[in-house]
Tab-separated table of C-alpha atoms in Angstrom:
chain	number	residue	atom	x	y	z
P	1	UNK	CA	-9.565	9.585	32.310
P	2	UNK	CA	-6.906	7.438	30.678
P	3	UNK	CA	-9.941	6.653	27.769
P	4	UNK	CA	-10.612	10.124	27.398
P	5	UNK	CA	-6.694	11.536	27.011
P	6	UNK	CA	-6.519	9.069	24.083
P	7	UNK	CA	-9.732	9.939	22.696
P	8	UNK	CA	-8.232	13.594	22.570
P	9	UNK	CA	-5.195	12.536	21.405
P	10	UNK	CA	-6.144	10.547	18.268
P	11	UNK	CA	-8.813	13.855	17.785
P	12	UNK	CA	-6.255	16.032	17.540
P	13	UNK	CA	-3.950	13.558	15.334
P	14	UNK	CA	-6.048	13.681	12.685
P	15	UNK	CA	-8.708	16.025	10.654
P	16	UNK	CA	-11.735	14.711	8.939
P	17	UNK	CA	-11.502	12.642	5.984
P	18	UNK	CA	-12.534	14.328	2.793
P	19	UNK	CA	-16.003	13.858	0.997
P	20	UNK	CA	-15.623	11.076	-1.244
P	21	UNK	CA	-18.556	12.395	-3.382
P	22	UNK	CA	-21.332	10.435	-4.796
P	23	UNK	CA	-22.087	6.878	-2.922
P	24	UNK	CA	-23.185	3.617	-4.211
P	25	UNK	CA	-26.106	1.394	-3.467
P	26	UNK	CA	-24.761	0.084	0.112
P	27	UNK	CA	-22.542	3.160	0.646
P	28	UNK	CA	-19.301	2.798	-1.279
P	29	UNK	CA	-18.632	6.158	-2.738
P	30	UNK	CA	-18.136	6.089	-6.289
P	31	UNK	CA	-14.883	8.087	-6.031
P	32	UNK	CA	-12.162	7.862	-3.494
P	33	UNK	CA	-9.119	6.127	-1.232
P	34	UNK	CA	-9.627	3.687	1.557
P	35	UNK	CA	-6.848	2.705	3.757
P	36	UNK	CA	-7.360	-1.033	4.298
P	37	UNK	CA	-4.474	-1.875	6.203
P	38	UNK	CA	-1.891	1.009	7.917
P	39	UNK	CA	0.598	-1.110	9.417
P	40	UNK	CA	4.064	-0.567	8.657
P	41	UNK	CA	6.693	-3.793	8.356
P	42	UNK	CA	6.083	-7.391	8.558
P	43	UNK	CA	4.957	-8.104	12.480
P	44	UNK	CA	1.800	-8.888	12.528
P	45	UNK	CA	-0.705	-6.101	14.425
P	46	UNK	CA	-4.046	-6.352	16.904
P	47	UNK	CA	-5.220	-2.896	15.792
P	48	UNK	CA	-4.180	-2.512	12.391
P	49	UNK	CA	-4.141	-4.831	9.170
P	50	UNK	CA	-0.981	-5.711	7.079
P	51	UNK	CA	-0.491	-2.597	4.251
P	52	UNK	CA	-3.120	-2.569	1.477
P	53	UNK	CA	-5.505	0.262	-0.014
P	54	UNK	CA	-8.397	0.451	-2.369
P	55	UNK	CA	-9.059	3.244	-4.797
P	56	UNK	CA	-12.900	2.787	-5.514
P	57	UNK	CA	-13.849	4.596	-8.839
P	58	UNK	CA	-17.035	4.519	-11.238
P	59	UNK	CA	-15.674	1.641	-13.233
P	60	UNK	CA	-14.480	-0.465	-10.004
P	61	UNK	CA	-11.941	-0.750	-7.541
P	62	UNK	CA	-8.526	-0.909	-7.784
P	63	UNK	CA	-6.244	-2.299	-5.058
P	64	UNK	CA	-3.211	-0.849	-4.065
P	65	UNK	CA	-1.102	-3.254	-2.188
P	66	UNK	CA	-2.445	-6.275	-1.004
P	67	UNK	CA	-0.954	-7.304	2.580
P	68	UNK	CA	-2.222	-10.481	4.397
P	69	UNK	CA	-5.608	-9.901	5.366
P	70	UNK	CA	-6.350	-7.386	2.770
P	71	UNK	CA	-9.889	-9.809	1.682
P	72	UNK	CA	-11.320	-9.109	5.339
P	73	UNK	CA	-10.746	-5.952	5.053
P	74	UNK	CA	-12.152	-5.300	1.977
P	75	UNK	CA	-15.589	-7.175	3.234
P	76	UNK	CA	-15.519	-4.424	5.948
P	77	UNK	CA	-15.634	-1.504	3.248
P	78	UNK	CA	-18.488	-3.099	1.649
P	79	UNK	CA	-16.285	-4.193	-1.204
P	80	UNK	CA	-17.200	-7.596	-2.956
P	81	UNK	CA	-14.486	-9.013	-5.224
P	82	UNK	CA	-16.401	-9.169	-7.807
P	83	UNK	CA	-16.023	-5.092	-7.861
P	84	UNK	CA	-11.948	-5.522	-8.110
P	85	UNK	CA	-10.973	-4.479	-11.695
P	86	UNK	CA	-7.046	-4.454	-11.175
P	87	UNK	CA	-4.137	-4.779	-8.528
P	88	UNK	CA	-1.310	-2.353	-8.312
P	89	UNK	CA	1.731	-3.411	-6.381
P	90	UNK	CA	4.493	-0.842	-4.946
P	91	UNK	CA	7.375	-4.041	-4.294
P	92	UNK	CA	7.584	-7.137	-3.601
P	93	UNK	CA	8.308	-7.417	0.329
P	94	UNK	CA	5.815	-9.712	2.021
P	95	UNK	CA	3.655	-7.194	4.246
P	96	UNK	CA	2.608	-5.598	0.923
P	97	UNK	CA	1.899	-8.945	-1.250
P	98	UNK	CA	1.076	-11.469	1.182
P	99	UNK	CA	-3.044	-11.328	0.754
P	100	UNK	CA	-2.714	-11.460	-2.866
P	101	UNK	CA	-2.632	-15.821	-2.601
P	102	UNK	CA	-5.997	-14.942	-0.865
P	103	UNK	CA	-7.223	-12.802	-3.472
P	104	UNK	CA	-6.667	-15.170	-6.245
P	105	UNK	CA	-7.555	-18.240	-5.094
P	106	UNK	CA	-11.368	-16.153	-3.503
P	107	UNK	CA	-11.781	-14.476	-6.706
P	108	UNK	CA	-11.326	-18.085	-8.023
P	109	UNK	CA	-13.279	-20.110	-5.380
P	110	UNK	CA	-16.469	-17.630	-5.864
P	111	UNK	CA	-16.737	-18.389	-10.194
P	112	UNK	CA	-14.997	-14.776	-10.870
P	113	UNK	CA	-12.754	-15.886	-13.650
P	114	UNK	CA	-12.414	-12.701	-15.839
P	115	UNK	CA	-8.709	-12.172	-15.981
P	116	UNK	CA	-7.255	-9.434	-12.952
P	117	UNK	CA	-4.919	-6.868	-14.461
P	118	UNK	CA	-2.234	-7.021	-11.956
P	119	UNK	CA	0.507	-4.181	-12.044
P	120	UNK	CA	4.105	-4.030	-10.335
P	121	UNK	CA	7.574	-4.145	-10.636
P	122	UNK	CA	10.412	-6.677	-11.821
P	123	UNK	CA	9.661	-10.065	-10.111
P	124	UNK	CA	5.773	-9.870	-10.202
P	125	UNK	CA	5.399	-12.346	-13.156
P	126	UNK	CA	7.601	-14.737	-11.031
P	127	UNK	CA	5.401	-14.384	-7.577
P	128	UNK	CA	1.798	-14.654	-9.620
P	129	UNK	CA	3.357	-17.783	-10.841
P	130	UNK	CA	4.216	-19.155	-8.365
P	131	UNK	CA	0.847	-18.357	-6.578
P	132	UNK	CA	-1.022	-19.841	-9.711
P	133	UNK	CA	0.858	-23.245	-9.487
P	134	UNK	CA	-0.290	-22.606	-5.432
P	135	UNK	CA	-3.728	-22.759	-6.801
P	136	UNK	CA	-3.410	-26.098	-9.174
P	137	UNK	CA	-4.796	-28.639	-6.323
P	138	UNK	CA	-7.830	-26.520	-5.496
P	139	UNK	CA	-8.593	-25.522	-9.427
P	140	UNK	CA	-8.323	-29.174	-10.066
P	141	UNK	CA	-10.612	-30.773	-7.458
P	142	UNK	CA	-13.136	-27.848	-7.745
P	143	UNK	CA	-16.017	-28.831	-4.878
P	144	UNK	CA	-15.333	-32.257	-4.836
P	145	UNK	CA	-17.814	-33.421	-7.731
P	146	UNK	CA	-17.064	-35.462	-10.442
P	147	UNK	CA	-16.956	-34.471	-14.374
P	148	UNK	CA	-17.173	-31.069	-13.229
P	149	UNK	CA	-14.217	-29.148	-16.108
P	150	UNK	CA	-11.575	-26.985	-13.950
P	151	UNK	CA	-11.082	-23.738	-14.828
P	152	UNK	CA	-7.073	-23.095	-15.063
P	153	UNK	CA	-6.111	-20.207	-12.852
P	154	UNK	CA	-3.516	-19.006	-15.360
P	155	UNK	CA	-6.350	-17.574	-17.288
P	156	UNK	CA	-7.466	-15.292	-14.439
P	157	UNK	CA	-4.485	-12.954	-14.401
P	158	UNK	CA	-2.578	-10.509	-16.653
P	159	UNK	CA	0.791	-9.113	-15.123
P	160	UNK	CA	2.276	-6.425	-16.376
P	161	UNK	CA	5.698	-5.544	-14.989
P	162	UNK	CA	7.034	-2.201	-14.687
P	163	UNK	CA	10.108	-0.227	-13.999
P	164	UNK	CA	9.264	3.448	-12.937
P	165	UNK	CA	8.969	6.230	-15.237
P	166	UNK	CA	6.116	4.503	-17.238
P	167	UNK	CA	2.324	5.269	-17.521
P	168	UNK	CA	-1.224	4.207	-18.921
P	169	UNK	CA	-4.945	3.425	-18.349
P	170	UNK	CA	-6.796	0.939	-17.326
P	171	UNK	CA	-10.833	1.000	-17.919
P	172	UNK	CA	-11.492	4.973	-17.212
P	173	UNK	CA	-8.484	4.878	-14.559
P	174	UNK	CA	-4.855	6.762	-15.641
P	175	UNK	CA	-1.698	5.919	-13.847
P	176	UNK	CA	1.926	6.544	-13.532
P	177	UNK	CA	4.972	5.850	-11.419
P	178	UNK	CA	7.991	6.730	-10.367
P	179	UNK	CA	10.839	4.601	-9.079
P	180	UNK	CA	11.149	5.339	-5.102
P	181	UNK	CA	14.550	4.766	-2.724
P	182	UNK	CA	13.177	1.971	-0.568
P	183	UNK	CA	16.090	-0.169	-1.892
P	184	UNK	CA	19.855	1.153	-2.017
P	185	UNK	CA	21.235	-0.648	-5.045
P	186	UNK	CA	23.521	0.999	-7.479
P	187	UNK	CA	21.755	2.641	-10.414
P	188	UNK	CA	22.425	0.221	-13.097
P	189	UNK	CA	23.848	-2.729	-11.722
P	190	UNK	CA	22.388	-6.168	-11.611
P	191	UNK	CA	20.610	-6.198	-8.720
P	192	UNK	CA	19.061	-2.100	-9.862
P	193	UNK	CA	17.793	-4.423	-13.028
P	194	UNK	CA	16.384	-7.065	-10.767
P	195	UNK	CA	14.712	-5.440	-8.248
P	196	UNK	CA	12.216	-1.799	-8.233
P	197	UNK	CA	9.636	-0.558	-5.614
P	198	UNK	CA	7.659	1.935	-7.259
P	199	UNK	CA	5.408	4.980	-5.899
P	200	UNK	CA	2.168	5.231	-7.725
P	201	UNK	CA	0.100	8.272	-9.442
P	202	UNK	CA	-3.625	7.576	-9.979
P	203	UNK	CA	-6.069	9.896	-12.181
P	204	UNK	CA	-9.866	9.225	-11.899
P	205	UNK	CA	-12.886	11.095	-11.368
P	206	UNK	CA	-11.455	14.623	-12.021
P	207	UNK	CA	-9.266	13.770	-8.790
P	208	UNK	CA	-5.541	12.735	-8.332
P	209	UNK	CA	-4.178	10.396	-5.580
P	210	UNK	CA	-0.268	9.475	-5.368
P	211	UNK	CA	0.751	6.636	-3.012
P	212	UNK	CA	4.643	6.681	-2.260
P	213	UNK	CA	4.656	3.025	-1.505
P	214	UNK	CA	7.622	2.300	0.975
P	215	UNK	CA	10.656	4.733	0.161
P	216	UNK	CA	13.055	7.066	1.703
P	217	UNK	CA	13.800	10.522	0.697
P	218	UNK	CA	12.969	10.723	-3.097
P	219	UNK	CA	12.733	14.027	-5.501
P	220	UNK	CA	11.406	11.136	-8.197
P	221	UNK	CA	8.233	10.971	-5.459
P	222	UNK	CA	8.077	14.602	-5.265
P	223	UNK	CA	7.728	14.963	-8.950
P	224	UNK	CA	5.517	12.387	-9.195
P	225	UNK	CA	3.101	13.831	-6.707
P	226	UNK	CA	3.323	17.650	-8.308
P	227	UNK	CA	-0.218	18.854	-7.307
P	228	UNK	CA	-2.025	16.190	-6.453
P	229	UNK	CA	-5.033	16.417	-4.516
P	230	UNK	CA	-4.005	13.620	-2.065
P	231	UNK	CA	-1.049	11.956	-0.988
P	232	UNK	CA	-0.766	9.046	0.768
P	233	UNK	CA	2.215	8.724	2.737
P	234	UNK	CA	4.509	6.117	4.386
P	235	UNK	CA	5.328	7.062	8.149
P	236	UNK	CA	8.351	6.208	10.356
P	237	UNK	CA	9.785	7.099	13.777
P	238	UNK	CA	13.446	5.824	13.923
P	239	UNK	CA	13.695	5.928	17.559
P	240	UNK	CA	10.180	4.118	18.495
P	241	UNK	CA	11.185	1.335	15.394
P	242	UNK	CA	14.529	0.325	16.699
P	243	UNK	CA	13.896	0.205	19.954
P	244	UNK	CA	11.140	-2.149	19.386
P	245	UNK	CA	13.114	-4.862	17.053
P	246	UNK	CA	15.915	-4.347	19.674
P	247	UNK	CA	13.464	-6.083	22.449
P	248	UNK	CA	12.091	-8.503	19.759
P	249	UNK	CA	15.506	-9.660	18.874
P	250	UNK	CA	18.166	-8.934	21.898
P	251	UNK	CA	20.493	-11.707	20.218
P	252	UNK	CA	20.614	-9.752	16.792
P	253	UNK	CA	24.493	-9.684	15.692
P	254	UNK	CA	26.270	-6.402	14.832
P	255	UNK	CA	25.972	-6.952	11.541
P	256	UNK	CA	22.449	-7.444	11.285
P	257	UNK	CA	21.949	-4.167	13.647
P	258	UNK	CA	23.856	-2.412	11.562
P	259	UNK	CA	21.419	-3.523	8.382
P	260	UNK	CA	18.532	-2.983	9.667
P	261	UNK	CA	19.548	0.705	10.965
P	262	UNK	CA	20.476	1.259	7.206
P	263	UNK	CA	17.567	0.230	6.323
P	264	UNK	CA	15.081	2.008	7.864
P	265	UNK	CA	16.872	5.554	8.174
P	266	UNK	CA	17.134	5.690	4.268
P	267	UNK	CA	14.227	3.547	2.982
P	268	UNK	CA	11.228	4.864	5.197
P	269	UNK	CA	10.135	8.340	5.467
P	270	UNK	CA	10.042	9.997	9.402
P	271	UNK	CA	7.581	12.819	9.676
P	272	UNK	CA	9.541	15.830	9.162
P	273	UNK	CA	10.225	14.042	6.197
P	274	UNK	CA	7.158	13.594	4.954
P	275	UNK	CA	5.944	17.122	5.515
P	276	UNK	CA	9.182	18.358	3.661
P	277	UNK	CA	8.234	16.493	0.650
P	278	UNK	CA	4.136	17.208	0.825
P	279	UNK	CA	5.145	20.368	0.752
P	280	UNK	CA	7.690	20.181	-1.908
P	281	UNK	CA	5.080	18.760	-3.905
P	282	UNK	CA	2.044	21.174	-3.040
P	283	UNK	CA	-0.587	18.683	-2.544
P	284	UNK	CA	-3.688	19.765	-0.955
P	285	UNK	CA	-3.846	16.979	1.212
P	286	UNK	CA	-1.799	14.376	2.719
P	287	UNK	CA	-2.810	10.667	4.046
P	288	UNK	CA	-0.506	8.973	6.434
P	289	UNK	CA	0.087	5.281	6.745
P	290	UNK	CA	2.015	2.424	6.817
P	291	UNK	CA	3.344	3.379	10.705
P	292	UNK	CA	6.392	2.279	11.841
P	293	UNK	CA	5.951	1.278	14.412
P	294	UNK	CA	2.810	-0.147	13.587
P	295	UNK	CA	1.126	-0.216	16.989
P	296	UNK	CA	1.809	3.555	17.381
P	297	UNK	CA	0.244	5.317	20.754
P	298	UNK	CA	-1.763	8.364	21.080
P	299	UNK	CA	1.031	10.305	22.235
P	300	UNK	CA	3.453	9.039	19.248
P	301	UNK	CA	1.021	9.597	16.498
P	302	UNK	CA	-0.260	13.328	17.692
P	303	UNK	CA	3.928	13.926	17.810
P	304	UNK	CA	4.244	12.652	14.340
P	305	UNK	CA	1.852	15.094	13.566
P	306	UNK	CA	3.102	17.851	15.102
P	307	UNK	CA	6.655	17.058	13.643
P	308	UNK	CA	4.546	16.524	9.839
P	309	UNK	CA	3.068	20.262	10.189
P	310	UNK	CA	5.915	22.270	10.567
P	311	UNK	CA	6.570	21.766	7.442
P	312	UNK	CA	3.592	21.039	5.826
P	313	UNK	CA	0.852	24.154	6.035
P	314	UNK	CA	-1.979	21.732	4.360
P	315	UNK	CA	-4.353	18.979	6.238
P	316	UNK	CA	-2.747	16.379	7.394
P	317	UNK	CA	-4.879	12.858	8.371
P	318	UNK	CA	-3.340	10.044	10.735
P	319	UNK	CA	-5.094	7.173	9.091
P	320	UNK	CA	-7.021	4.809	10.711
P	321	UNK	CA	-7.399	0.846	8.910
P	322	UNK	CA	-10.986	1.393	6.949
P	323	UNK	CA	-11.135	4.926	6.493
P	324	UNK	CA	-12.103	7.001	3.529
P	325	UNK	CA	-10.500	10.195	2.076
């Protein structure tokens, strides 16, 4: 009985994905979003893989995010990396980037040399960098043989950072963003200049996909996402979060309580949130990921549903790691 209340549960938490239209030779549709990874924070998950998204196209695929074991997960979609034409990053906090060393140093390991466009805010030039001078050793002893000329990884990237507010193209793809409020620093002060997490808007294939990245409340994200046929959301339950880094850490000071409360009650979005702003925006569909916390139940997810569709009157999906929209 306990199987089957869960099975009904997570039924009526989400609505089928949309037909992703046309499909490739071993079933990758030539058009559409796949949630690799829909854990939220940086705890490590059984069930679900660390953030990270692919939006497949006719010219390639394009990742969006790249959390630690974003590779695997890309095997399970069918996706070689020989297929991945560009990375797009949202920020630089380590659930989100940490599979990109992977990515490199595969793409590397497997002869795929042509240079990966690579996307994100201030600070992205810095980590590549440093991930390239990760790679050195490896690039240099190649399998072992001698004679055999290394390939430097430097050549196998091209960052370009960006602020928010910016657009352009890439092969047949067109994309904009939007500065979002997952950080709290003062509009134009140093550490505003420093540091930017972006939300993302993605044209291709006569369709439109927006990913808010991680962010609070943000009219920049509602403008950004104006129309769009999907949105992918962040997710957050305040009450389930806390509690749950409360029993992780029971010696956390005041101070850092007091942080972390700010933190995720103004830079993460909790449902009613999220349908307010899917709403605001008019999409005509809406994605959710990136839980919080990010071994949700059943019971937690169908109420963050619930709590998304009284205020948003359009389908809502509860995404599952590996699914297609």
């Amino acid at each position: 009985m306990a199987a089957l209340a869960m099975a009904l549960a997570w039924a009526l938490a989400s609505v089928p994905a949309m037909a992703a239209g046309p499909v490739l030779a071993g079933g990758v549709p030539t058009t559409g979003w796949i949630t690799l990874g829909t854990a939220g924070g940086p705890v490590a998950s059984p069930t679900r893989s660390q953030p990270a998204n692919a939006l497949v196209t006719p010219d390639g695929v394009y990742l969006v995010d790249c959390g630690d074991g974003c590779v695997e997960q890309l095997a399970k979609a069918g996706i070689g990396l020989d297929r991945i034409k560009g990375l797009f990053i949202s920020h630089l906090h380590y659930d989100h980037v940490g599979g990109v060393s992977a990515l490199l140093g595969l793409r590397h390991q497997t002869s795929n040399y042509a240079p990966l466009p690579i996307y994100g805010p201030p600070g992205t030039q810095a980590m590549v960098d440093g991930l390239i001078a990760a790679m050195r050793p490896f690039t240099e002893l190649g399998y072992g043989l001698p004679g055999v000329p290394s390939i430097d990884p430097a050549t196998t990237v091209r960052v370009t950072e960006m602020r928010g507010g910016e657009s352009g193209a890439l092969n047949g793809l067109r994309f904009a963003n939007a500065q979002n409020t997952h950080y709290s620093f003062a509009p134009g002060s140093a550490e505003d200049a420093r540091f930017r997490s972006l939300a993302w808007r993605f044209e291709t294939g006569g369709r439109s996909y927006v990913f808010t990245g991680d962010t609070g409340p943000s009219q920049a994200v509602i403008d950004l996402a104006r129309g769009a046929d999907v949105l992918i959301s962040e997710i957050i339950d305040l009450d389930a979060t806390v509690g749950l880094v409360q029993r992780q850490n029971p010696n956390m000071s005041a101070q850092g309580k007091a942080g972390m409360l700010q933190h995720l009650s103004h830079h993460h979005l909790p449902a009613a949130e999220v349908g307010r702003m899917a709403q605001a925006a008019g999409v005509r569909q809406l994605v959710v990921t990136h839980y919080a916390p990010s071994n949700p139940s059943a019971a937690l997810v169908a109420r963050m549903r619930a709590q998304i569709a009284a205020r948003y009157h359009g389908p809502v999906v509860m995404a599952r790691d590996v699914a297609r929209y």
